[in-house]
Amino acid sequence: MVGRTCYECGEPDHFASVCKEYWEAKDRGVPFVPPPLPAYVRTGRTMFGSGSERRSHSADNYVMRREDEETNAMMSYFQEKALIWKREKENLAKEEKKRKQEALRLEAEKKKHEEIAERK
């Protein structure tokens, strides 16, 4: 809690839930009025607007970082899919080439057998 400031009394290093002055006033049944703060002291978060305007910079950074991670994961996924598709396409082309060569070899062998059969 070092560096924290109570938003009830303005004293450093404790939270409002354990603020001695606040709880003493509450036990006495009197309203707690914190001492006035100097004009230059910032008190807590400034809340304005709604939605994304209210988010802190760290939340924005987290969202951007999360979106980047998701984008990178999607890009990796699709790159991997494209690589797999390319390899499958290449394998199909090789298999087709082998089938054609085998068909040509069988055709040549068939002709050779026919020529041998005609000679007899």
JSON list of C-alpha atoms in Angstrom, two decimals:
[
{"chain": "A", "resi": 1, "resn": "MET", "atom": "CA", "xyz": [0.00, 0.00, 0.00]},
{"chain": "A", "resi": 2, "resn": "VAL", "atom": "CA", "xyz": [3.00, 2.28, -0.10]},
{"chain": "A", "resi": 3, "resn": "GLY", "atom": "CA", "xyz": [2.25, 5.27, -2.25]},
{"chain": "A", "resi": 4, "resn": "ARG", "atom": "CA", "xyz": [-1.53, 4.85, -1.94]},
{"chain": "A", "resi": 5, "resn": "THR", "atom": "CA", "xyz": [-3.74, 7.60, -0.57]},
{"chain": "A", "resi": 6, "resn": "CYS", "atom": "CA", "xyz": [-6.99, 7.16, 1.33]},
{"chain": "A", "resi": 7, "resn": "TYR", "atom": "CA", "xyz": [-9.81, 8.82, -0.56]},
{"chain": "A", "resi": 8, "resn": "GLU", "atom": "CA", "xyz": [-11.65, 9.49, 2.72]},
{"chain": "A", "resi": 9, "resn": "CYS", "atom": "CA", "xyz": [-9.04, 11.48, 4.65]},
{"chain": "A", "resi": 10, "resn": "GLY", "atom": "CA", "xyz": [-6.31, 12.06, 2.08]},
{"chain": "A", "resi": 11, "resn": "GLU", "atom": "CA", "xyz": [-3.61, 10.50, 4.27]},
{"chain": "A", "resi": 12, "resn": "PRO", "atom": "CA", "xyz": [-1.05, 8.24, 2.58]},
{"chain": "A", "resi": 13, "resn": "ASP", "atom": "CA", "xyz": [-0.45, 4.51, 2.92]},
{"chain": "A", "resi": 14, "resn": "HIS", "atom": "CA", "xyz": [-3.88, 3.18, 3.82]},
{"chain": "A", "resi": 15, "resn": "PHE", "atom": "CA", "xyz": [-7.22, 2.49, 2.16]},
{"chain": "A", "resi": 16, "resn": "ALA", "atom": "CA", "xyz": [-10.56, 4.01, 3.07]},
{"chain": "A", "resi": 17, "resn": "SER", "atom": "CA", "xyz": [-11.75, 0.70, 4.49]},
{"chain": "A", "resi": 18, "resn": "VAL", "atom": "CA", "xyz": [-9.13, 0.97, 7.27]},
{"chain": "A", "resi": 19, "resn": "CYS", "atom": "CA", "xyz": [-9.21, 4.77, 7.68]},
{"chain": "A", "resi": 20, "resn": "LYS", "atom": "CA", "xyz": [-8.96, 5.49, 11.42]},
{"chain": "A", "resi": 21, "resn": "GLU", "atom": "CA", "xyz": [-10.47, 8.99, 11.21]},
{"chain": "A", "resi": 22, "resn": "TYR", "atom": "CA", "xyz": [-13.42, 7.82, 9.12]},
{"chain": "A", "resi": 23, "resn": "TRP", "atom": "CA", "xyz": [-14.30, 4.92, 11.42]},
{"chain": "A", "resi": 24, "resn": "GLU", "atom": "CA", "xyz": [-13.91, 7.04, 14.57]},
{"chain": "A", "resi": 25, "resn": "ALA", "atom": "CA", "xyz": [-16.34, 9.60, 13.15]},
{"chain": "A", "resi": 26, "resn": "LYS", "atom": "CA", "xyz": [-18.73, 6.84, 12.14]},
{"chain": "A", "resi": 27, "resn": "ASP", "atom": "CA", "xyz": [-18.60, 5.30, 15.65]},
{"chain": "A", "resi": 28, "resn": "ARG", "atom": "CA", "xyz": [-19.39, 8.72, 17.19]},
{"chain": "A", "resi": 29, "resn": "GLY", "atom": "CA", "xyz": [-22.33, 9.07, 14.79]},
{"chain": "A", "resi": 30, "resn": "VAL", "atom": "CA", "xyz": [-21.08, 12.29, 13.23]},
{"chain": "A", "resi": 31, "resn": "PRO", "atom": "CA", "xyz": [-20.60, 12.80, 9.51]},
{"chain": "A", "resi": 32, "resn": "PHE", "atom": "CA", "xyz": [-17.01, 12.48, 8.44]},
{"chain": "A", "resi": 33, "resn": "VAL", "atom": "CA", "xyz": [-15.71, 15.60, 6.75]},
{"chain": "A", "resi": 34, "resn": "PRO", "atom": "CA", "xyz": [-12.21, 15.14, 5.39]},
{"chain": "A", "resi": 35, "resn": "PRO", "atom": "CA", "xyz": [-9.76, 18.01, 5.71]},
{"chain": "A", "resi": 36, "resn": "PRO", "atom": "CA", "xyz": [-9.60, 20.21, 2.60]},
{"chain": "A", "resi": 37, "resn": "LEU", "atom": "CA", "xyz": [-6.95, 19.19, 0.12]},
{"chain": "A", "resi": 38, "resn": "PRO", "atom": "CA", "xyz": [-4.61, 21.62, -1.58]},
{"chain": "A", "resi": 39, "resn": "ALA", "atom": "CA", "xyz": [-5.81, 22.68, -5.03]},
{"chain": "A", "resi": 40, "resn": "TYR", "atom": "CA", "xyz": [-2.89, 21.04, -6.79]},
{"chain": "A", "resi": 41, "resn": "VAL", "atom": "CA", "xyz": [-3.48, 17.55, -5.34]},
{"chain": "A", "resi": 42, "resn": "ARG", "atom": "CA", "xyz": [-5.23, 15.10, -7.59]},
{"chain": "A", "resi": 43, "resn": "THR", "atom": "CA", "xyz": [-7.78, 13.00, -5.76]},
{"chain": "A", "resi": 44, "resn": "GLY", "atom": "CA", "xyz": [-8.34, 9.59, -7.26]},
{"chain": "A", "resi": 45, "resn": "ARG", "atom": "CA", "xyz": [-9.39, 8.83, -10.79]},
{"chain": "A", "resi": 46, "resn": "THR", "atom": "CA", "xyz": [-11.09, 11.35, -12.98]},
{"chain": "A", "resi": 47, "resn": "MET", "atom": "CA", "xyz": [-14.17, 9.70, -14.41]},
{"chain": "A", "resi": 48, "resn": "PHE", "atom": "CA", "xyz": [-15.73, 11.14, -17.51]},
{"chain": "A", "resi": 49, "resn": "GLY", "atom": "CA", "xyz": [-17.66, 9.85, -20.46]},
{"chain": "A", "resi": 50, "resn": "SER", "atom": "CA", "xyz": [-18.56, 6.25, -20.87]},
{"chain": "A", "resi": 51, "resn": "GLY", "atom": "CA", "xyz": [-17.31, 3.17, -22.61]},
{"chain": "A", "resi": 52, "resn": "SER", "atom": "CA", "xyz": [-13.81, 3.40, -24.00]},
{"chain": "A", "resi": 53, "resn": "GLU", "atom": "CA", "xyz": [-13.35, 6.94, -22.67]},
{"chain": "A", "resi": 54, "resn": "ARG", "atom": "CA", "xyz": [-13.45, 5.58, -19.10]},
{"chain": "A", "resi": 55, "resn": "ARG", "atom": "CA", "xyz": [-10.82, 2.91, -19.65]},
{"chain": "A", "resi": 56, "resn": "SER", "atom": "CA", "xyz": [-7.33, 3.52, -18.41]},
{"chain": "A", "resi": 57, "resn": "HIS", "atom": "CA", "xyz": [-4.32, 3.50, -20.68]},
{"chain": "A", "resi": 58, "resn": "SER", "atom": "CA", "xyz": [-3.23, 0.15, -19.30]},
{"chain": "A", "resi": 59, "resn": "ALA", "atom": "CA", "xyz": [-6.64, -1.30, -20.21]},
{"chain": "A", "resi": 60, "resn": "ASP", "atom": "CA", "xyz": [-6.29, 0.14, -23.72]},
{"chain": "A", "resi": 61, "resn": "ASN", "atom": "CA", "xyz": [-2.79, -1.30, -23.96]},
{"chain": "A", "resi": 62, "resn": "TYR", "atom": "CA", "xyz": [-4.07, -4.68, -22.79]},
{"chain": "A", "resi": 63, "resn": "VAL", "atom": "CA", "xyz": [-6.85, -4.62, -25.38]},
{"chain": "A", "resi": 64, "resn": "MET", "atom": "CA", "xyz": [-4.45, -3.62, -28.14]},
{"chain": "A", "resi": 65, "resn": "ARG", "atom": "CA", "xyz": [-1.93, -6.24, -27.03]},
{"chain": "A", "resi": 66, "resn": "ARG", "atom": "CA", "xyz": [-4.68, -8.88, -26.87]},
{"chain": "A", "resi": 67, "resn": "GLU", "atom": "CA", "xyz": [-5.92, -7.90, -30.35]},
{"chain": "A", "resi": 68, "resn": "ASP", "atom": "CA", "xyz": [-2.35, -8.10, -31.66]},
{"chain": "A", "resi": 69, "resn": "GLU", "atom": "CA", "xyz": [-1.94, -11.56, -30.13]},
{"chain": "A", "resi": 70, "resn": "GLU", "atom": "CA", "xyz": [-5.23, -12.71, -31.65]},
{"chain": "A", "resi": 71, "resn": "THR", "atom": "CA", "xyz": [-4.29, -11.24, -35.03]},
{"chain": "A", "resi": 72, "resn": "ASN", "atom": "CA", "xyz": [-0.88, -12.92, -34.90]},
{"chain": "A", "resi": 73, "resn": "ALA", "atom": "CA", "xyz": [-2.47, -16.23, -33.92]},
{"chain": "A", "resi": 74, "resn": "MET", "atom": "CA", "xyz": [-4.95, -15.98, -36.79]},
{"chain": "A", "resi": 75, "resn": "MET", "atom": "CA", "xyz": [-2.21, -15.02, -39.24]},
{"chain": "A", "resi": 76, "resn": "SER", "atom": "CA", "xyz": [-0.10, -17.97, -38.09]},
{"chain": "A", "resi": 77, "resn": "TYR", "atom": "CA", "xyz": [-3.10, -20.28, -38.41]},
{"chain": "A", "resi": 78, "resn": "PHE", "atom": "CA", "xyz": [-3.88, -19.16, -41.97]},
{"chain": "A", "resi": 79, "resn": "GLN", "atom": "CA", "xyz": [-0.21, -19.20, -42.99]},
{"chain": "A", "resi": 80, "resn": "GLU", "atom": "CA", "xyz": [0.03, -22.77, -41.73]},
{"chain": "A", "resi": 81, "resn": "LYS", "atom": "CA", "xyz": [-3.19, -23.67, -43.59]},
{"chain": "A", "resi": 82, "resn": "ALA", "atom": "CA", "xyz": [-1.83, -22.09, -46.78]},
{"chain": "A", "resi": 83, "resn": "LEU", "atom": "CA", "xyz": [1.42, -24.01, -46.43]},
{"chain": "A", "resi": 84, "resn": "ILE", "atom": "CA", "xyz": [-0.46, -27.28, -45.89]},
{"chain": "A", "resi": 85, "resn": "TRP", "atom": "CA", "xyz": [-2.68, -26.54, -48.90]},
{"chain": "A", "resi": 86, "resn": "LYS", "atom": "CA", "xyz": [0.38, -25.76, -51.05]},
{"chain": "A", "resi": 87, "resn": "ARG", "atom": "CA", "xyz": [2.09, -29.02, -50.01]},
{"chain": "A", "resi": 88, "resn": "GLU", "atom": "CA", "xyz": [-1.07, -31.02, -50.72]},
{"chain": "A", "resi": 89, "resn": "LYS", "atom": "CA", "xyz": [-1.36, -29.36, -54.13]},
{"chain": "A", "resi": 90, "resn": "GLU", "atom": "CA", "xyz": [2.30, -30.18, -54.90]},
{"chain": "A", "resi": 91, "resn": "ASN", "atom": "CA", "xyz": [1.81, -33.79, -53.73]},
{"chain": "A", "resi": 92, "resn": "LEU", "atom": "CA", "xyz": [-1.28, -34.15, -55.94]},
{"chain": "A", "resi": 93, "resn": "ALA", "atom": "CA", "xyz": [0.66, -32.78, -58.91]},
{"chain": "A", "resi": 94, "resn": "LYS", "atom": "CA", "xyz": [3.50, -35.27, -58.26]},
{"chain": "A", "resi": 95, "resn": "GLU", "atom": "CA", "xyz": [1.04, -38.15, -57.94]},
{"chain": "A", "resi": 96, "resn": "GLU", "atom": "CA", "xyz": [-0.69, -37.12, -61.18]},
{"chain": "A", "resi": 97, "resn": "LYS", "atom": "CA", "xyz": [2.67, -36.97, -62.96]},
{"chain": "A", "resi": 98, "resn": "LYS", "atom": "CA", "xyz": [3.55, -40.45, -61.65]},
{"chain": "A", "resi": 99, "resn": "ARG", "atom": "CA", "xyz": [0.16, -41.80, -62.80]},
{"chain": "A", "resi": 100, "resn": "LYS", "atom": "CA", "xyz": [0.69, -40.40, -66.31]},
{"chain": "A", "resi": 101, "resn": "GLN", "atom": "CA", "xyz": [4.20, -41.85, -66.47]},
{"chain": "A", "resi": 102, "resn": "GLU", "atom": "CA", "xyz": [2.89, -45.22, -65.27]},
{"chain": "A", "resi": 103, "resn": "ALA", "atom": "CA", "xyz": [0.08, -45.08, -67.85]},
{"chain": "A", "resi": 104, "resn": "LEU", "atom": "CA", "xyz": [2.61, -44.31, -70.62]},
{"chain": "A", "resi": 105, "resn": "ARG", "atom": "CA", "xyz": [4.86, -47.13, -69.42]},
{"chain": "A", "resi": 106, "resn": "LEU", "atom": "CA", "xyz": [1.94, -49.59, -69.38]},
{"chain": "A", "resi": 107, "resn": "GLU", "atom": "CA", "xyz": [0.85, -48.42, -72.84]},
{"chain": "A", "resi": 108, "resn": "ALA", "atom": "CA", "xyz": [4.37, -48.92, -74.20]},
{"chain": "A", "resi": 109, "resn": "GLU", "atom": "CA", "xyz": [4.58, -52.34, -72.55]},
{"chain": "A", "resi": 110, "resn": "LYS", "atom": "CA", "xyz": [1.18, -53.31, -74.01]},
{"chain": "A", "resi": 111, "resn": "LYS", "atom": "CA", "xyz": [2.30, -52.29, -77.51]},
{"chain": "A", "resi": 112, "resn": "LYS", "atom": "CA", "xyz": [5.51, -54.25, -77.06]},
{"chain": "A", "resi": 113, "resn": "HIS", "atom": "CA", "xyz": [3.55, -57.37, -76.05]},
{"chain": "A", "resi": 114, "resn": "GLU", "atom": "CA", "xyz": [1.21, -56.90, -79.04]},
{"chain": "A", "resi": 115, "resn": "GLU", "atom": "CA", "xyz": [4.17, -56.63, -81.41]},
{"chain": "A", "resi": 116, "resn": "ILE", "atom": "CA", "xyz": [5.67, -59.78, -79.93]},
{"chain": "A", "resi": 117, "resn": "ALA", "atom": "CA", "xyz": [2.30, -61.55, -80.26]},
{"chain": "A", "resi": 118, "resn": "GLU", "atom": "CA", "xyz": [1.99, -60.46, -83.94]},
{"chain": "A", "resi": 119, "resn": "ARG", "atom": "CA", "xyz": [5.44, -61.85, -84.75]},
{"chain": "A", "resi": 120, "resn": "LYS", "atom": "CA", "xyz": [4.47, -65.29, -83.52]}
]
